Amino acid sequence: MGGYQAPVGGYSAPPAPAPSRALGAMSLAAALIAALVTPVVAGVLALQIGLAVSVDDLVNGSGDFVIAALSPVRVETLWAEIMFWLGTALGLFGVIGGIVAVARRRGRGMGIAAIVIALLGPGIFFLAVTLMYGIGNGIATDPLF
């Protein structure tokens, strides 16, 4: 009794705007660059390094690494290292940004994909560099060429 009666078909609060999915998208883009682009570039550089520097030159008889053997390909080595650190930074952003995107529901699916892809990135990078260096070294030491 008493008071005002609620209006029929009354007003309701407007629906909340959907959260932006930009964080998930940025995380996914960073993870894709880290897991696909940097390994390809570093693999091409590793092929060039393998063509110029033999494994026998890199490791001496006692098993020690001889860094001076890389001096003929120091530019390629520097760019391969830059690709490594760029992939590391982008991969970390992909993982951390993906976790935040999943937790805050800002591009949840893309965030999960970013986490998975970024975590696979280091394996892809080292596999690409190792294989391409071995292929380059095999081409350089093949007696048929």
Coordinates of N, CA, C and O in Angstrom, one line a residue:
M1 N 0.8 -1.2 0.0 CA 0.0 0.0 0.0 C 0.9 1.2 0.0 O 1.9 1.2 0.5
G2 N 0.4 2.2 -0.6 CA 1.1 3.4 -0.6 C 2.2 3.4 -1.6 O 2.6 2.4 -2.2
G3 N 2.9 4.5 -1.8 CA 4.0 4.7 -2.7 C 3.5 4.7 -4.1 O 2.3 4.7 -4.4
Y4 N 4.4 4.7 -5.0 CA 4.1 4.8 -6.4 C 4.2 3.4 -7.0 O 5.0 2.5 -6.6
Q5 N 3.3 3.2 -7.9 CA 3.2 1.9 -8.6 C 4.2 2.0 -9.8 O 4.4 3.0 -10.4
A6 N 5.0 0.8 -10.0 CA 5.9 0.7 -11.1 C 5.2 0.9 -12.4 O 4.1 0.3 -12.6
P7 N 5.8 1.6 -13.3 CA 5.1 1.8 -14.6 C 5.1 0.5 -15.4 O 6.0 -0.3 -15.3
V8 N 4.0 0.3 -16.1 CA 3.9 -0.9 -16.9 C 4.8 -0.7 -18.2 O 4.7 0.4 -18.8
G9 N 5.6 -1.7 -18.5 CA 6.5 -1.6 -19.6 C 7.6 -0.5 -19.3 O 8.0 0.3 -20.1
G10 N 8.0 -0.5 -18.0 CA 8.9 0.6 -17.5 C 10.2 0.6 -18.2 O 10.6 -0.2 -19.0
Y11 N 11.0 1.5 -17.8 CA 12.3 1.8 -18.4 C 13.3 0.8 -17.7 O 13.2 0.5 -16.6
S12 N 14.2 0.4 -18.5 CA 15.3 -0.4 -18.0 C 16.6 0.3 -18.4 O 16.7 1.1 -19.3
A13 N 17.7 -0.2 -17.7 CA 19.0 0.4 -18.0 C 19.4 0.0 -19.4 O 19.1 -1.2 -19.8
P14 N 20.1 0.8 -20.1 CA 20.5 0.4 -21.5 C 21.5 -0.7 -21.4 O 22.2 -0.8 -20.4
P15 N 21.6 -1.6 -22.4 CA 22.6 -2.7 -22.3 C 24.0 -2.1 -22.3 O 24.3 -1.1 -22.9
A16 N 24.8 -2.8 -21.5 CA 26.2 -2.4 -21.5 C 26.9 -2.7 -22.8 O 26.6 -3.6 -23.5
P17 N 27.8 -1.7 -23.2 CA 28.5 -2.0 -24.5 C 29.4 -3.2 -24.4 O 29.9 -3.5 -23.3
A18 N 29.5 -3.9 -25.5 CA 30.4 -5.0 -25.5 C 31.8 -4.6 -25.3 O 32.3 -3.6 -25.9
P19 N 32.6 -5.3 -24.5 CA 34.0 -4.9 -24.3 C 34.8 -5.1 -25.6 O 34.5 -5.9 -26.5
S20 N 35.7 -4.2 -25.8 CA 36.6 -4.2 -27.0 C 37.4 -5.5 -27.0 O 37.9 -5.9 -26.0
R21 N 37.5 -6.0 -28.2 CA 38.3 -7.2 -28.4 C 39.7 -6.9 -28.9 O 40.5 -7.8 -29.4
A22 N 40.1 -5.7 -28.8 CA 41.4 -5.2 -29.4 C 42.6 -5.9 -28.7 O 43.6 -6.2 -29.3
L23 N 42.5 -6.1 -27.4 CA 43.6 -6.6 -26.7 C 43.9 -8.1 -27.1 O 45.0 -8.5 -27.4
G24 N 42.8 -8.9 -27.3 CA 43.0 -10.2 -27.8 C 43.5 -10.2 -29.2 O 44.4 -11.0 -29.6
A25 N 43.1 -9.3 -30.1 CA 43.6 -9.2 -31.4 C 45.0 -8.8 -31.5 O 45.8 -9.4 -32.3
M26 N 45.4 -7.8 -30.7 CA 46.8 -7.4 -30.6 C 47.7 -8.5 -30.1 O 48.8 -8.7 -30.6
S27 N 47.2 -9.2 -29.1 CA 48.0 -10.4 -28.6 C 48.2 -11.5 -29.6 O 49.3 -12.0 -29.8
L28 N 47.1 -11.7 -30.3 CA 47.2 -12.8 -31.4 C 48.1 -12.3 -32.5 O 48.9 -13.1 -33.0
A29 N 48.1 -11.1 -32.9 CA 49.0 -10.6 -34.0 C 50.4 -10.7 -33.5 O 51.3 -11.1 -34.3
A30 N 50.7 -10.3 -32.3 CA 52.1 -10.4 -31.8 C 52.6 -11.8 -31.7 O 53.7 -12.1 -32.1
A31 N 51.7 -12.7 -31.3 CA 52.1 -14.1 -31.2 C 52.3 -14.7 -32.6 O 53.3 -15.5 -32.7
L32 N 51.5 -14.4 -33.5 CA 51.7 -14.9 -34.9 C 53.0 -14.4 -35.5 O 53.7 -15.1 -36.2
I33 N 53.3 -13.1 -35.3 CA 54.6 -12.6 -35.8 C 55.8 -13.3 -35.1 O 56.8 -13.7 -35.7
A34 N 55.6 -13.5 -33.8 CA 56.7 -14.1 -33.0 C 56.9 -15.6 -33.4 O 58.0 -16.1 -33.4
A35 N 55.8 -16.3 -33.7 CA 55.9 -17.7 -34.0 C 56.1 -18.0 -35.5 O 56.5 -19.2 -35.8
L36 N 55.8 -17.1 -36.4 CA 55.9 -17.4 -37.8 C 56.9 -16.5 -38.6 O 57.7 -17.1 -39.4
V37 N 56.8 -15.3 -38.3 CA 57.7 -14.3 -39.1 C 59.1 -14.4 -38.7 O 60.0 -14.6 -39.5
T38 N 59.4 -14.3 -37.4 CA 60.8 -14.3 -36.9 C 61.5 -15.6 -37.2 O 62.7 -15.6 -37.5
P39 N 60.8 -16.8 -37.0 CA 61.5 -18.0 -37.4 C 61.9 -18.1 -38.9 O 62.9 -18.6 -39.2
V40 N 61.0 -17.6 -39.7 CA 61.3 -17.7 -41.2 C 62.5 -16.8 -41.5 O 63.4 -17.2 -42.2
V41 N 62.5 -15.6 -41.0 CA 63.6 -14.7 -41.3 C 64.9 -15.2 -40.7 O 66.0 -15.2 -41.3
A42 N 64.9 -15.7 -39.4 CA 66.1 -16.3 -38.8 C 66.5 -17.5 -39.5 O 67.7 -17.8 -39.6
G43 N 65.6 -18.3 -40.0 CA 65.9 -19.5 -40.8 C 66.7 -19.2 -42.1 O 67.6 -19.9 -42.4
V44 N 66.2 -18.2 -42.8 CA 66.9 -17.7 -44.0 C 68.4 -17.3 -43.6 O 69.3 -17.6 -44.3
L45 N 68.5 -16.5 -42.5 CA 69.8 -16.1 -42.1 C 70.7 -17.3 -41.7 O 71.9 -17.3 -41.9
A46 N 70.1 -18.3 -41.0 CA 70.8 -19.4 -40.6 C 71.3 -20.3 -41.8 O 72.4 -20.8 -41.8
L47 N 70.5 -20.3 -42.8 CA 70.9 -20.9 -44.1 C 72.2 -20.3 -44.6 O 73.1 -20.9 -45.0
Q48 N 72.2 -18.9 -44.6 CA 73.3 -18.2 -45.1 C 74.5 -18.4 -44.2 O 75.7 -18.6 -44.7
I49 N 74.3 -18.5 -42.9 CA 75.4 -18.8 -42.0 C 75.9 -20.2 -42.2 O 77.2 -20.4 -42.2
G50 N 75.0 -21.2 -42.4 CA 75.5 -22.5 -42.7 C 76.2 -22.7 -44.0 O 77.1 -23.6 -44.0
L51 N 75.9 -21.9 -45.0 CA 76.7 -22.0 -46.2 C 78.1 -21.5 -46.0 O 79.0 -21.9 -46.7
A52 N 78.3 -20.6 -45.1 CA 79.6 -19.9 -44.9 C 80.5 -20.5 -43.8 O 81.7 -20.5 -43.9
V53 N 79.8 -21.1 -42.8 CA 80.6 -21.5 -41.6 C 80.3 -23.0 -41.4 O 79.1 -23.4 -41.1
S54 N 81.3 -23.8 -41.3 CA 81.1 -25.3 -41.1 C 80.9 -25.5 -39.6 O 81.5 -24.8 -38.8
V55 N 80.3 -26.6 -39.3 CA 80.1 -27.0 -37.9 C 81.5 -27.4 -37.3 O 81.8 -27.1 -36.2
D56 N 82.4 -27.9 -38.2 CA 83.7 -28.3 -37.7 C 84.5 -27.0 -37.3 O 85.4 -27.1 -36.4
D57 N 84.2 -25.9 -37.9 CA 84.9 -24.6 -37.6 C 84.3 -24.1 -36.3 O 85.0 -23.4 -35.5
L58 N 83.1 -24.3 -36.0 CA 82.4 -23.8 -34.8 C 82.8 -24.5 -33.5 O 82.8 -23.9 -32.4
V59 N 83.1 -25.8 -33.6 CA 83.4 -26.6 -32.4 C 84.8 -27.2 -32.6 O 85.1 -27.8 -33.6
N60 N 85.7 -26.9 -31.6 CA 87.0 -27.5 -31.8 C 87.1 -28.9 -31.2 O 86.0 -29.5 -30.8
G61 N 88.2 -29.5 -31.2 CA 88.4 -30.9 -30.9 C 87.9 -31.2 -29.4 O 87.5 -32.3 -29.2
S62 N 88.1 -30.3 -28.5 CA 87.7 -30.6 -27.1 C 86.2 -30.3 -26.9 O 85.8 -30.4 -25.7
G63 N 85.5 -29.8 -27.9 CA 84.1 -29.6 -27.7 C 83.7 -28.2 -27.4 O 82.6 -27.9 -27.0
D64 N 84.7 -27.3 -27.4 CA 84.4 -25.9 -27.0 C 83.9 -25.1 -28.3 O 84.3 -25.4 -29.4
F65 N 83.1 -24.2 -28.0 CA 82.5 -23.3 -29.1 C 83.5 -22.2 -29.4 O 84.0 -21.5 -28.6
V66 N 83.8 -22.1 -30.7 CA 84.7 -21.1 -31.2 C 83.9 -20.0 -31.8 O 83.5 -20.0 -33.0
I67 N 83.7 -18.9 -31.1 CA 82.9 -17.8 -31.6 C 83.6 -17.0 -32.7 O 82.9 -16.4 -33.5
A68 N 84.9 -17.1 -32.8 CA 85.6 -16.3 -33.8 C 85.3 -16.9 -35.2 O 85.4 -16.2 -36.2
A69 N 84.8 -18.1 -35.3 CA 84.5 -18.7 -36.6 C 83.3 -18.0 -37.2 O 83.1 -18.1 -38.5
L70 N 82.5 -17.3 -36.5 CA 81.3 -16.6 -37.0 C 81.7 -15.2 -37.6 O 80.8 -14.5 -38.1
S71 N 82.9 -14.8 -37.5 CA 83.3 -13.4 -37.9 C 83.0 -13.2 -39.4 O 82.6 -12.1 -39.8
P72 N 83.1 -14.2 -40.3 CA 82.8 -13.9 -41.7 C 81.3 -13.6 -42.0 O 80.9 -13.0 -43.0
V73 N 80.4 -14.1 -41.0 CA 79.0 -13.9 -41.2 C 78.4 -13.1 -40.0 O 77.3 -13.3 -39.5
R74 N 79.2 -12.1 -39.6 CA 78.8 -11.3 -38.4 C 77.5 -10.5 -38.6 O 76.7 -10.4 -37.7
V75 N 77.3 -10.1 -39.8 CA 76.0 -9.3 -40.1 C 74.8 -10.2 -40.0 O 73.8 -9.9 -39.4
E76 N 74.9 -11.4 -40.6 CA 73.8 -12.4 -40.6 C 73.6 -12.8 -39.1 O 72.5 -13.0 -38.7
T77 N 74.7 -13.0 -38.4 CA 74.6 -13.5 -37.0 C 73.9 -12.4 -36.2 O 73.0 -12.7 -35.3
L78 N 74.2 -11.1 -36.4 CA 73.6 -10.0 -35.7 C 72.1 -10.0 -36.0 O 71.3 -9.9 -35.1
W79 N 71.7 -10.1 -37.2 CA 70.3 -10.1 -37.6 C 69.5 -11.3 -37.1 O 68.4 -11.2 -36.7
A80 N 70.2 -12.4 -37.0 CA 69.5 -13.6 -36.4 C 69.3 -13.4 -34.9 O 68.2 -13.8 -34.4
E81 N 70.2 -12.8 -34.3 CA 70.0 -12.5 -32.9 C 69.0 -11.4 -32.6 O 68.2 -11.5 -31.7
I82 N 68.9 -10.4 -33.5 CA 67.8 -9.4 -33.4 C 66.5 -10.1 -33.6 O 65.5 -9.8 -32.9
M83 N 66.4 -11.0 -34.6 CA 65.1 -11.8 -34.7 C 64.8 -12.6 -33.5 O 63.6 -12.7 -33.1
F84 N 65.8 -13.2 -32.8 CA 65.5 -13.9 -31.6 C 64.9 -13.0 -30.6 O 63.9 -13.4 -29.9
W85 N 65.5 -11.9 -30.3 CA 65.0 -11.0 -29.3 C 63.7 -10.3 -29.6 O 62.9 -10.1 -28.8
L86 N 63.5 -10.1 -30.9 CA 62.2 -9.5 -31.3 C 61.1 -10.6 -31.1 O 60.0 -10.3 -30.6
G87 N 61.4 -11.8 -31.5 CA 60.4 -12.9 -31.3 C 60.2 -13.1 -29.8 O 59.0 -13.4 -29.4
T88 N 61.2 -13.0 -29.0 CA 61.0 -13.1 -27.5 C 60.1 -12.1 -27.0 O 59.2 -12.4 -26.2
A89 N 60.4 -10.8 -27.3 CA 59.5 -9.7 -26.8 C 58.1 -9.8 -27.3 O 57.2 -9.7 -26.5
L90 N 57.9 -10.1 -28.6 CA 56.5 -10.3 -29.1 C 55.8 -11.5 -28.5 O 54.6 -11.4 -28.3
G91 N 56.6 -12.6 -28.3 CA 56.0 -13.7 -27.7 C 55.6 -13.5 -26.3 O 54.5 -13.9 -25.8
L92 N 56.4 -12.8 -25.5 CA 56.0 -12.4 -24.1 C 54.7 -11.5 -24.1 O 53.8 -11.7 -23.3
F93 N 54.7 -10.6 -25.0 CA 53.5 -9.7 -25.1 C 52.3 -10.6 -25.5 O 51.2 -10.4 -25.0
G94 N 52.5 -11.5 -26.4 CA 51.4 -12.4 -26.8 C 50.8 -13.2 -25.6 O 49.6 -13.4 -25.5
V95 N 51.7 -13.8 -24.8 CA 51.3 -14.6 -23.7 C 50.6 -13.7 -22.6 O 49.5 -14.0 -22.1
I96 N 51.3 -12.6 -22.2 CA 50.8 -11.8 -21.2 C 49.5 -11.1 -21.6 O 48.5 -11.1 -20.9
G97 N 49.5 -10.6 -22.8 CA 48.3 -9.9 -23.4 C 47.1 -10.9 -23.5 O 46.0 -10.6 -23.3
G98 N 47.5 -12.2 -23.9 CA 46.5 -13.2 -24.1 C 45.9 -13.6 -22.7 O 44.6 -13.8 -22.6
I99 N 46.7 -13.6 -21.7 CA 46.2 -13.9 -20.4 C 45.2 -12.8 -19.9 O 44.2 -13.1 -19.3
V100 N 45.6 -11.6 -20.1 CA 44.8 -10.5 -19.7 C 43.5 -10.5 -20.5 O 42.4 -10.2 -19.9
A101 N 43.6 -10.7 -21.8 CA 42.4 -10.7 -22.6 C 41.4 -11.8 -22.2 O 40.2 -11.6 -22.2
V102 N 41.9 -13.0 -21.8 CA 41.1 -14.1 -21.4 C 40.4 -13.7 -20.0 O 39.3 -13.9 -19.8
A103 N 41.3 -13.2 -19.1 CA 40.8 -12.9 -17.8 C 39.7 -11.8 -17.8 O 38.7 -11.8 -17.0
R104 N 39.9 -10.8 -18.6 CA 39.0 -9.6 -18.7 C 37.9 -9.8 -19.8 O 37.1 -8.9 -20.0
R105 N 37.9 -10.9 -20.4 CA 36.9 -11.2 -21.5 C 36.9 -10.1 -22.6 O 35.9 -9.6 -23.0
R106 N 38.1 -9.8 -23.0 CA 38.3 -8.9 -24.1 C 39.0 -9.6 -25.3 O 40.2 -9.4 -25.5
G107 N 38.2 -10.4 -26.0 CA 38.8 -11.2 -27.1 C 39.3 -12.5 -26.6 O 40.4 -12.8 -26.8
R108 N 38.4 -13.2 -25.9 CA 38.8 -14.4 -25.2 C 39.3 -15.5 -26.1 O 40.4 -16.1 -25.8
G109 N 38.7 -15.7 -27.2 CA 39.1 -16.8 -28.2 C 40.5 -16.4 -28.8 O 41.4 -17.3 -28.9
M110 N 40.6 -15.2 -29.1 CA 41.9 -14.7 -29.7 C 43.0 -14.7 -28.6 O 44.1 -15.0 -28.9
G111 N 42.6 -14.5 -27.4 CA 43.6 -14.5 -26.3 C 44.1 -15.9 -26.1 O 45.3 -16.1 -25.8
I112 N 43.2 -16.9 -26.1 CA 43.6 -18.3 -25.9 C 44.5 -18.7 -27.1 O 45.5 -19.4 -26.9
A113 N 44.1 -18.4 -28.3 CA 45.0 -18.7 -29.4 C 46.3 -18.0 -29.3 O 47.4 -18.6 -29.7
A114 N 46.4 -16.8 -28.8 CA 47.6 -16.1 -28.7 C 48.5 -16.8 -27.7 O 49.7 -16.9 -27.9
I115 N 48.0 -17.2 -26.6 CA 48.8 -17.9 -25.6 C 49.4 -19.2 -26.2 O 50.6 -19.5 -26.0
V116 N 48.5 -20.0 -26.8 CA 49.0 -21.3 -27.4 C 50.1 -21.0 -28.4 O 51.2 -21.7 -28.4
I117 N 49.8 -20.1 -29.4 CA 50.8 -19.9 -30.4 C 52.1 -19.3 -29.9 O 53.2 -19.7 -30.3
A118 N 52.0 -18.4 -29.0 CA 53.2 -17.8 -28.4 C 54.0 -18.8 -27.6 O 55.3 -18.7 -27.6
L119 N 53.4 -19.7 -27.0 CA 54.1 -20.7 -26.2 C 54.8 -21.8 -27.2 O 55.8 -22.4 -26.8
L120 N 54.3 -21.9 -28.4 CA 54.9 -22.8 -29.4 C 56.0 -22.1 -30.1 O 56.8 -22.7 -30.8
G121 N 56.0 -20.8 -30.1 CA 57.0 -20.0 -30.8 C 58.5 -20.3 -30.6 O 59.2 -20.5 -31.6
P122 N 59.0 -20.5 -29.4 CA 60.4 -20.8 -29.2 C 60.8 -22.1 -29.9 O 61.9 -22.2 -30.5
G123 N 59.9 -23.1 -29.8 CA 60.2 -24.4 -30.4 C 60.3 -24.3 -31.9 O 61.2 -24.8 -32.6
I124 N 59.3 -23.5 -32.5 CA 59.3 -23.3 -33.9 C 60.6 -22.5 -34.4 O 61.2 -22.9 -35.4
F125 N 61.0 -21.5 -33.6 CA 62.2 -20.7 -33.9 C 63.4 -21.6 -33.9 O 64.2 -21.6 -34.9
F126 N 63.7 -22.3 -32.8 CA 64.9 -23.1 -32.8 C 64.9 -24.3 -33.8 O 65.9 -24.6 -34.3
L127 N 63.7 -24.8 -34.1 CA 63.6 -25.9 -35.1 C 64.0 -25.3 -36.5 O 64.8 -25.9 -37.2
A128 N 63.4 -24.1 -36.8 CA 63.7 -23.5 -38.1 C 65.2 -23.2 -38.2 O 65.8 -23.4 -39.2
V129 N 65.8 -22.6 -37.2 CA 67.2 -22.2 -37.2 C 68.1 -23.4 -37.3 O 69.0 -23.4 -38.2
T130 N 67.8 -24.4 -36.5 CA 68.7 -25.6 -36.6 C 68.6 -26.3 -37.9 O 69.6 -26.7 -38.5
L131 N 67.4 -26.5 -38.4 CA 67.2 -27.2 -39.7 C 67.9 -26.4 -40.8 O 68.6 -27.0 -41.7
M132 N 67.6 -25.1 -40.9 CA 68.2 -24.3 -42.0 C 69.7 -24.2 -41.9 O 70.4 -24.2 -42.9
Y133 N 70.2 -24.1 -40.7 CA 71.7 -24.1 -40.6 C 72.3 -25.4 -41.1 O 73.3 -25.5 -41.8
G134 N 71.6 -26.5 -40.7 CA 72.1 -27.9 -41.1 C 72.0 -28.0 -42.6 O 72.9 -28.6 -43.3
I135 N 70.9 -27.5 -43.2 CA 70.7 -27.6 -44.7 C 71.8 -26.8 -45.3 O 72.4 -27.3 -46.3
G136 N 72.0 -25.6 -44.9 CA 73.1 -24.7 -45.5 C 74.4 -25.4 -45.3 O 75.3 -25.4 -46.3
N137 N 74.7 -26.0 -44.2 CA 76.0 -26.6 -44.0 C 76.1 -27.8 -44.8 O 77.2 -28.1 -45.4
G138 N 75.0 -28.6 -45.0 CA 75.1 -29.7 -45.9 C 75.3 -29.4 -47.4 O 76.0 -30.1 -48.1
I139 N 74.7 -28.3 -47.8 CA 74.9 -27.8 -49.2 C 76.3 -27.4 -49.4 O 76.9 -27.7 -50.4
A140 N 76.9 -26.7 -48.4 CA 78.2 -26.2 -48.5 C 79.3 -27.3 -48.6 O 80.3 -27.1 -49.2
T141 N 79.0 -28.4 -47.8 CA 80.0 -29.4 -47.8 C 79.8 -30.6 -48.7 O 80.5 -31.6 -48.6
D142 N 78.7 -30.5 -49.5 CA 78.4 -31.6 -50.4 C 79.4 -31.7 -51.5 O 79.6 -30.7 -52.2
P143 N 80.0 -32.8 -51.7 CA 81.0 -32.9 -52.8 C 80.4 -32.8 -54.2 O 81.2 -32.6 -55.2
L144 N 79.1 -32.9 -54.4 CA 78.5 -32.8 -55.7 C 78.4 -31.4 -56.2 O 78.2 -31.1 -57.4
F145 N 78.5 -30.4 -55.3 CA 78.3 -29.0 -55.7 C 79.6 -28.3 -55.8 O 80.6 -28.3 -55.3

